Amino acid sequence: MELNAGTGGNGSHKTASERDEVAALESLQFTDEIRRLMSAPGGDNASSFTALLELPAPQAVQLIQSPDSAKLIAAPAPAPAPAPAPNVDDFRGSFQFPFNCGLIDRAARFSVFAGDGNINGNNKSNSPEPTSYNSSASLQKPVKSEPAETESSQPLVSDPTVENRSVKRKDREKVKGSSKKSKTSAKESSDDAEKLPYVHVRARRGQATDSHSLAERARREKINARMKLLQDLVPGCSKISGTALVLDEIINHVQSLQRQVEFLSMRLAAVNPRIDFNLDSVFTAESGSLMDSNFSGMVIPMMWPEVQLNGNRQQYPQQLHLDAFQQPVSGREEVCNSYITPENSLLSYDSSGNSASLHSNQLKMEL
Amino acid sequence: MDSQLLNPTSLKSRFTARFLRALTKINAPNPISSSSPTPREIFQRYRRIKVAADKSMAYSVRSRTTWSRATLSRLRTRSRHRRLASFGPRSSVTTAAVLKKTSSHGKENEGGLGVQAGELRELVPGGEAMDLCNLLDETAHYIKCLTTQVQVMKTIANLYSLE
């Protein structure tokens, strides 16, 4: 029978095929079979059997409640009607679950799962990322879509089976009753979202309320916000429109910065064959002023001391009192000079008192 | 001239301090043998300086960002590679495996930006295992740090090359 169709494709149950099967099942009024299936214990969660089970419960709720599916159920009802008649009548008459405890248990178990899974995972209340069932991720989509679609459909008042879900739905209706505001204002409803498997996000006017697209939209907005920040950071990026081009620009910028670091390190390797200077004196003296655009100011004092080259060479060891200097200064003066200069400039800011002597020390040794 | 004192605990000053320290360490052991060091020596120093720059920047950021952690671990692995050649293949294999495991999860929602996101992931250290959202955050911080690095190194190079 058609049940084989349901259990036939055991291996790969993903959403589309599941939905088809469920639709087929529903339309063929297999409530009896379903009930029998569902009253069976949970089994292994990863199997397609439970996949099939977990799906129909929420799907069934949705299908039953939405008026379209009611017609769907009602329409083929007279045709095959091999199924138990009382359930058919129930279906057609009221939008209630015709079931028995089997499905109720299963649904309750689902909400338990959902609740457990969500307590840990519901820190991001802005995006509907519900829970971790132990089933595959694909099942979450139909589960997620269930509350969303019931939002748009008529609210179900008497729903004994999915008690938790009806509570949530009422909350959502209350929340939804007010005018549609922006998504982030759904925070108050997200207070009880910790216990509930669904994150209530209010959709903007004219936008799809499908929870999947809500998640997508939240994500896209986050990404767009960050792209804006990056655009400000990268020069010349604010004029460009279009995410891909902006990203290209960002990539170019990062590459150029990395290359600059490489070139500069090569320059540093080549340029300063020997720099010794006592860092303590450098850093205690002028902790901040080293790092500024003051550097450009440093260049200038370096220019004019050329006058006093010869006279002041001997003064270096004393005035700078850098220990590291002692050895090199002793031996080779001409080489000394070339690397004393940077230290002079680095220290030039500390003793602003003896600026005269310092300036004389900042000789550029063009000897 | 001293009016523009920077925050002594800012990224810039932290990086500068560390980098200068590393520079002195690199430059210290060289005796004044010849006026122009051989290209080989220069190349070696270049590599060491580059590593020192990256390392000091990563240390200045501590472990607040993924890229800094990735850089530090990369540097440590590389130094370990140098010292103990036998351990090299193993560590590289394990890190590659870890990266492959984690990288497949968060990359589903890139939209149409897959190519650029991939390139960005290659550029930013540690970017392979992040989804686009976090990747953009990391890129922003990385750009800021790179800019600081370039600025400081340029200044130091200018200072030292004023001869």
CSV table of C-alpha atoms in Angstrom, one decimal, chain A residues 13-362:
chain,number,residue,atom,x,y,z
A,13,HIS,CA,14.8,11.4,3.9
A,14,LYS,CA,15.3,15.0,3.3
A,15,THR,CA,12.8,17.8,3.4
A,16,ALA,CA,11.4,17.6,-0.1
A,17,SER,CA,10.9,13.9,-0.1
A,18,GLU,CA,9.6,14.0,3.4
A,19,ARG,CA,7.1,16.6,2.6
A,20,ASP,CA,5.9,14.8,-0.4
A,21,GLU,CA,5.5,11.6,1.6
A,22,VAL,CA,3.7,13.3,4.3
A,23,ALA,CA,1.4,15.0,1.9
A,24,ALA,CA,0.8,11.7,0.2
A,25,LEU,CA,0.2,10.1,3.5
A,26,GLU,CA,-2.2,12.7,4.6
A,27,SER,CA,-4.1,12.8,1.5
A,28,LEU,CA,-4.5,9.2,1.6
A,29,GLN,CA,-5.8,9.2,5.1
A,30,PHE,CA,-3.3,7.0,6.6
A,31,THR,CA,-4.0,8.2,10.1
A,32,ASP,CA,-4.4,4.8,11.3
A,33,GLU,CA,-1.1,3.7,10.0
A,34,ILE,CA,0.5,6.8,11.3
A,35,ARG,CA,-0.9,6.3,14.6
A,36,ARG,CA,0.5,2.8,14.7
A,37,LEU,CA,3.8,4.0,13.6
A,38,MET,CA,3.9,6.7,16.1
A,39,SER,CA,2.8,4.7,19.1
A,40,ALA,CA,5.9,2.7,18.5
A,41,PRO,CA,8.8,3.7,20.8
A,42,GLY,CA,11.3,6.2,19.6
A,43,GLY,CA,13.8,3.9,18.2
A,44,ASP,CA,16.9,5.4,16.8
A,45,ASN,CA,16.6,9.0,16.2
A,46,ALA,CA,18.7,9.0,13.2
A,47,SER,CA,16.7,6.6,11.3
A,48,SER,CA,14.3,7.8,8.7
A,49,PHE,CA,11.5,6.2,10.6
A,50,THR,CA,11.7,8.7,13.3
A,51,ALA,CA,12.4,11.3,10.8
A,52,LEU,CA,9.2,10.4,9.3
A,53,LEU,CA,7.6,10.5,12.7
A,54,GLU,CA,8.9,13.8,13.7
A,55,LEU,CA,7.9,15.4,10.6
A,56,PRO,CA,4.3,14.5,10.5
A,57,ALA,CA,3.6,15.7,13.9
A,58,PRO,CA,4.3,19.3,13.3
A,59,GLN,CA,3.5,19.0,9.6
A,60,ALA,CA,0.3,17.3,10.5
A,61,VAL,CA,-0.6,20.1,12.8
A,62,GLN,CA,0.1,22.6,10.2
A,63,LEU,CA,-1.6,20.7,7.5
A,64,ILE,CA,-4.6,20.1,9.5
A,65,GLN,CA,-5.0,23.6,10.6
A,66,SER,CA,-4.4,25.4,7.5
A,67,PRO,CA,-7.6,25.8,5.6
A,68,ASP,CA,-6.0,24.7,2.3
A,69,SER,CA,-4.9,21.4,3.7
A,70,ALA,CA,-8.2,21.0,5.3
A,71,LYS,CA,-9.6,21.0,1.9
A,72,LEU,CA,-6.9,18.7,0.8
A,73,ILE,CA,-7.8,16.3,3.5
A,74,ALA,CA,-11.5,16.7,3.0
A,75,ALA,CA,-11.3,16.3,-0.7
A,76,PRO,CA,-9.8,12.9,-1.1
A,77,ALA,CA,-11.6,11.8,1.9
A,78,PRO,CA,-14.6,10.5,0.2
A,79,ALA,CA,-12.6,9.0,-2.6
A,80,PRO,CA,-10.4,6.3,-1.1
A,81,ALA,CA,-11.6,6.2,2.4
A,82,PRO,CA,-10.1,3.0,3.4
A,83,ALA,CA,-9.1,4.6,6.6
A,84,PRO,CA,-11.2,4.7,9.7
A,85,ALA,CA,-14.2,6.8,9.1
A,86,PRO,CA,-14.5,8.5,12.5
A,87,ASN,CA,-11.2,10.2,12.0
A,88,VAL,CA,-12.2,11.4,8.6
A,89,ASP,CA,-15.2,13.1,10.1
A,90,ASP,CA,-13.1,14.6,12.7
A,91,PHE,CA,-10.8,16.0,10.1
A,92,ARG,CA,-13.5,17.5,8.2
A,93,GLY,CA,-15.5,18.8,11.0
A,94,SER,CA,-13.2,20.7,13.2
A,95,PHE,CA,-9.6,21.6,12.9
A,96,GLN,CA,-8.7,19.4,15.7
A,97,PHE,CA,-6.3,16.6,16.0
A,98,PRO,CA,-8.2,13.5,15.6
A,99,PHE,CA,-5.7,11.6,17.4
A,100,ASN,CA,-5.1,9.6,20.3
A,101,CYS,CA,-2.4,9.6,22.8
A,102,GLY,CA,0.2,8.2,20.4
A,103,LEU,CA,0.7,11.4,18.6
A,104,ILE,CA,0.2,13.4,21.7
A,105,ASP,CA,3.0,11.7,23.4
A,106,ARG,CA,5.2,12.1,20.4
A,107,ALA,CA,4.4,15.8,20.1
A,108,ALA,CA,5.0,16.3,23.8
A,109,ARG,CA,8.2,14.5,23.5
A,110,PHE,CA,9.1,16.8,20.6
A,111,SER,CA,8.5,19.9,22.6
A,112,VAL,CA,10.5,18.5,25.4
A,113,PHE,CA,13.3,17.9,23.0
A,114,ALA,CA,12.9,21.3,21.7
A,115,GLY,CA,12.8,22.9,25.1
A,116,ASP,CA,15.9,21.1,26.2
A,117,GLY,CA,17.7,21.9,23.1
A,118,ASN,CA,16.8,25.4,23.1
A,119,ILE,CA,17.7,26.3,26.6
A,120,ASN,CA,21.3,26.1,25.7
A,121,GLY,CA,21.1,27.4,22.3
A,122,ASN,CA,18.9,30.3,22.4
A,123,ASN,CA,21.2,33.1,23.1
A,124,LYS,CA,20.7,34.8,19.8
A,125,SER,CA,17.2,35.9,20.1
A,126,ASN,CA,17.2,38.0,17.0
A,127,SER,CA,17.4,35.2,14.6
A,128,PRO,CA,15.1,32.2,14.7
A,129,GLU,CA,17.7,29.6,15.1
A,130,PRO,CA,15.8,27.0,17.1
A,131,THR,CA,17.1,24.0,18.5
A,132,SER,CA,19.1,21.1,18.3
A,133,TYR,CA,16.9,18.2,17.8
A,134,ASN,CA,18.9,15.1,17.5
A,135,SER,CA,17.5,14.7,14.1
A,136,SER,CA,19.1,16.1,11.1
A,137,ALA,CA,19.2,19.8,10.4
A,138,SER,CA,16.9,19.5,7.6
A,139,LEU,CA,14.0,18.6,9.8
A,140,GLN,CA,14.3,21.9,11.6
A,141,LYS,CA,13.2,23.7,8.6
A,142,PRO,CA,9.7,22.2,8.5
A,143,VAL,CA,9.5,22.5,12.2
A,144,LYS,CA,10.5,26.1,12.0
A,145,SER,CA,8.1,26.8,9.2
A,146,GLU,CA,5.3,25.4,11.2
A,147,PRO,CA,4.9,28.3,13.6
A,148,ALA,CA,5.5,30.8,10.9
A,149,GLU,CA,2.8,29.3,8.8
A,150,THR,CA,0.4,29.0,11.6
A,151,GLU,CA,0.9,32.6,12.2
A,152,SER,CA,-0.5,33.4,8.9
A,153,SER,CA,-3.2,30.8,9.2
A,154,GLN,CA,-6.0,30.9,11.6
A,155,PRO,CA,-5.1,30.5,15.2
A,156,LEU,CA,-6.0,27.2,16.7
A,157,VAL,CA,-7.8,27.5,19.8
A,158,SER,CA,-8.3,24.1,21.2
A,159,ASP,CA,-5.3,22.0,20.7
A,160,PRO,CA,-4.8,19.5,23.3
A,161,THR,CA,-1.9,17.7,21.8
A,162,VAL,CA,0.6,20.4,21.2
A,163,GLU,CA,0.0,22.2,24.3
A,164,ASN,CA,3.3,23.9,24.5
A,165,ARG,CA,3.0,25.0,21.0
A,166,SER,CA,-0.4,26.5,21.5
A,167,VAL,CA,0.9,28.5,24.4
A,168,LYS,CA,3.6,29.9,22.2
A,169,ARG,CA,1.2,30.6,19.4
A,170,LYS,CA,-1.0,32.6,21.7
A,171,ASP,CA,2.0,34.6,22.7
A,172,ARG,CA,2.8,35.2,19.2
A,173,GLU,CA,-0.6,36.3,18.4
A,174,LYS,CA,-0.5,38.7,21.2
A,175,VAL,CA,2.7,40.0,20.0
A,176,LYS,CA,1.6,40.1,16.5
A,177,GLY,CA,-1.5,41.9,17.3
A,178,SER,CA,0.3,45.1,17.6
A,179,SER,CA,1.4,46.9,14.5
A,180,LYS,CA,4.2,45.5,12.6
A,181,LYS,CA,7.4,47.0,13.7
A,182,SER,CA,11.0,46.3,13.0
A,183,LYS,CA,12.3,42.9,13.8
A,184,THR,CA,14.3,43.8,16.8
A,185,SER,CA,11.4,44.9,18.7
A,186,ALA,CA,10.3,41.3,19.3
A,187,LYS,CA,12.6,41.2,22.3
A,188,GLU,CA,9.9,41.0,24.8
A,189,SER,CA,8.5,37.9,23.3
A,190,SER,CA,11.9,36.4,23.2
A,191,ASP,CA,11.9,36.5,27.0
A,192,ASP,CA,10.0,33.3,27.1
A,193,ALA,CA,11.8,32.1,24.2
A,194,GLU,CA,14.3,30.4,26.4
A,195,LYS,CA,11.8,27.8,27.4
A,196,LEU,CA,10.3,27.7,24.0
A,197,PRO,CA,11.8,26.2,20.9
A,198,TYR,CA,10.8,29.0,18.7
A,199,VAL,CA,12.3,32.5,18.5
A,200,HIS,CA,9.7,35.0,17.9
A,201,VAL,CA,10.9,37.5,15.4
A,202,ARG,CA,8.5,40.1,14.1
A,203,ALA,CA,8.7,40.5,10.4
A,204,ARG,CA,8.5,43.8,8.6
A,205,ARG,CA,5.6,44.7,6.5
A,206,GLY,CA,5.5,43.0,3.2
A,207,GLN,CA,8.2,40.6,4.0
A,208,ALA,CA,8.0,36.9,4.3
A,209,THR,CA,7.5,35.5,7.7
A,210,ASP,CA,9.0,32.2,6.9
A,211,SER,CA,11.5,31.6,9.7
A,212,HIS,CA,14.1,30.4,7.3
A,213,SER,CA,14.0,33.7,5.5
A,214,LEU,CA,13.9,35.5,8.7
A,215,ALA,CA,17.2,33.9,9.7
A,216,GLU,CA,18.6,34.7,6.3
A,217,ARG,CA,17.5,38.3,6.7
A,218,ALA,CA,19.0,38.6,10.1
A,219,ARG,CA,22.2,37.3,8.8
A,220,ARG,CA,22.3,39.5,5.8
A,221,GLU,CA,21.7,42.5,7.9
A,222,LYS,CA,24.6,41.6,10.2
A,223,ILE,CA,26.8,41.1,7.2
A,224,ASN,CA,25.7,44.4,5.7
A,225,ALA,CA,26.4,46.2,8.9
A,226,ARG,CA,29.9,44.8,9.0
A,227,MET,CA,30.5,45.7,5.4
A,228,LYS,CA,29.7,49.3,6.2
A,229,LEU,CA,32.2,49.3,8.9
A,230,LEU,CA,34.8,47.9,6.6
A,231,GLN,CA,34.0,50.4,3.9
A,232,ASP,CA,34.8,53.2,6.4
A,233,LEU,CA,38.0,51.5,7.3
A,234,VAL,CA,39.3,51.0,3.8
A,235,PRO,CA,40.0,54.3,2.0
A,236,GLY,CA,38.2,54.9,-1.2
A,237,CYS,CA,35.6,52.2,-0.5
A,238,SER,CA,32.6,54.3,0.3
A,239,LYS,CA,31.9,55.3,-3.2
A,240,ILE,CA,31.8,51.8,-4.4
A,241,SER,CA,28.4,50.2,-4.4
A,242,GLY,CA,27.9,46.5,-4.5
A,243,THR,CA,29.1,44.0,-2.0
A,244,ALA,CA,31.3,42.1,-4.4
A,245,LEU,CA,33.2,45.1,-5.5
A,246,VAL,CA,33.6,46.4,-2.0
A,247,LEU,CA,35.0,43.0,-1.0
A,248,ASP,CA,37.4,43.1,-3.9
A,249,GLU,CA,38.6,46.5,-2.7
A,250,ILE,CA,39.0,45.2,0.8
A,251,ILE,CA,41.0,42.3,-0.4
A,252,ASN,CA,43.3,44.6,-2.4
A,253,HIS,CA,43.8,46.7,0.6
A,254,VAL,CA,44.7,43.9,2.8
A,255,GLN,CA,47.1,42.6,0.2
A,256,SER,CA,48.8,45.9,-0.2
A,257,LEU,CA,49.2,46.3,3.5
A,258,GLN,CA,50.8,42.9,3.9
A,259,ARG,CA,53.1,43.7,1.0
A,260,GLN,CA,54.0,47.0,2.7
A,261,VAL,CA,54.9,45.2,5.8
A,262,GLU,CA,57.2,43.0,3.9
A,263,PHE,CA,58.9,45.8,2.1
A,264,LEU,CA,59.3,47.7,5.3
A,265,SER,CA,60.9,44.8,7.1
A,266,MET,CA,63.3,44.4,4.2
A,267,ARG,CA,64.1,48.0,4.4
A,268,LEU,CA,64.7,47.7,8.1
A,269,ALA,CA,66.9,44.8,7.6
A,270,ALA,CA,69.0,46.6,5.0
A,271,VAL,CA,69.1,50.0,6.5
A,272,ASN,CA,70.1,49.5,10.1
A,273,PRO,CA,73.0,47.2,10.2
A,274,ARG,CA,73.5,48.0,13.9
A,275,ILE,CA,71.2,49.7,16.2
A,276,ASP,CA,71.9,49.4,19.8
A,277,PHE,CA,70.1,51.5,22.2
A,278,ASN,CA,68.9,51.2,25.7
A,279,LEU,CA,65.3,50.7,25.5
A,280,ASP,CA,64.6,51.6,29.1
A,281,SER,CA,65.8,55.1,28.7
A,282,VAL,CA,63.9,55.4,25.5
A,283,PHE,CA,60.6,54.3,26.9
A,284,THR,CA,60.6,55.6,30.4
A,285,ALA,CA,61.4,59.0,29.2
A,286,GLU,CA,58.8,59.5,26.6
A,287,SER,CA,56.3,56.8,26.6
A,288,GLY,CA,53.9,58.3,24.2
A,289,SER,CA,55.6,61.0,22.2
A,290,LEU,CA,57.6,58.5,20.3
A,291,MET,CA,54.7,57.2,18.4
A,292,ASP,CA,53.2,60.2,16.9
A,293,SER,CA,53.3,62.4,13.9
A,294,ASN,CA,56.0,64.0,15.9
A,295,PHE,CA,58.3,61.9,14.0
A,296,SER,CA,58.1,64.3,11.2
A,297,GLY,CA,59.1,67.0,13.6
A,298,MET,CA,62.1,64.9,14.6
A,299,VAL,CA,63.5,65.0,11.1
A,300,ILE,CA,63.8,68.7,11.2
A,301,PRO,CA,66.1,69.0,14.2
A,302,MET,CA,68.3,66.5,12.6
A,303,MET,CA,69.0,68.8,9.8
A,304,TRP,CA,70.6,71.8,11.3
A,305,PRO,CA,73.2,70.5,13.7
A,306,GLU,CA,75.7,69.8,10.9
A,307,VAL,CA,77.5,72.9,12.0
A,308,GLN,CA,78.8,71.4,15.2
A,309,LEU,CA,79.9,68.1,13.9
A,310,ASN,CA,83.4,68.0,15.1
A,311,GLY,CA,83.1,69.6,18.4
A,312,ASN,CA,80.5,67.5,19.8
A,313,ARG,CA,81.5,64.1,18.8
A,314,GLN,CA,83.2,63.5,22.1
A,315,GLN,CA,80.2,64.5,24.0
A,316,TYR,CA,78.1,61.5,22.9
A,317,PRO,CA,79.0,59.0,25.5
A,318,GLN,CA,78.4,61.3,28.4
A,319,GLN,CA,75.3,63.0,27.3
A,320,LEU,CA,73.5,60.1,26.0
A,321,HIS,CA,74.6,57.8,28.8
A,322,LEU,CA,73.5,54.8,27.0
A,323,ASP,CA,75.4,51.8,28.1
A,324,ALA,CA,75.2,50.0,24.8
A,325,PHE,CA,77.2,52.8,23.2
A,326,GLN,CA,80.3,52.4,25.2
A,327,GLN,CA,81.9,49.6,23.3
A,328,PRO,CA,81.2,50.7,19.7
A,329,VAL,CA,82.1,54.3,20.5
A,330,SER,CA,85.4,53.3,21.7
A,331,GLY,CA,86.6,51.7,18.6
A,332,ARG,CA,85.3,53.1,15.4
A,333,GLU,CA,84.1,56.5,15.4
A,334,GLU,CA,83.0,56.9,11.9
A,335,VAL,CA,80.7,54.0,12.1
A,336,CYS,CA,79.5,55.1,15.6
A,337,ASN,CA,78.2,58.2,14.2
A,338,SER,CA,76.0,56.7,11.7
A,339,TYR,CA,74.0,54.8,14.2
A,340,ILE,CA,74.1,57.2,17.1
A,341,THR,CA,71.9,59.4,15.2
A,342,PRO,CA,68.7,57.5,15.4
A,343,GLU,CA,69.0,57.1,19.1
A,344,ASN,CA,69.6,60.8,19.4
A,345,SER,CA,66.4,61.4,17.6
A,346,LEU,CA,64.5,59.0,19.7
A,347,LEU,CA,65.7,60.5,22.8
A,348,SER,CA,65.4,64.0,21.6
A,349,TYR,CA,62.1,64.4,23.3
A,350,ASP,CA,62.9,63.5,26.7
A,351,SER,CA,65.1,66.1,28.0
A,352,SER,CA,63.6,69.2,26.5
A,353,GLY,CA,65.6,71.2,29.0
A,354,ASN,CA,68.9,70.7,27.4
A,355,SER,CA,67.6,71.1,23.9
A,356,ALA,CA,70.7,72.9,22.8
A,357,SER,CA,73.1,70.1,23.6
A,358,LEU,CA,70.6,67.6,22.4
A,359,HIS,CA,70.3,69.2,19.1
A,360,SER,CA,74.0,69.2,18.8
A,361,ASN,CA,73.9,65.6,19.4
A,362,GLN,CA,71.5,64.9,16.8
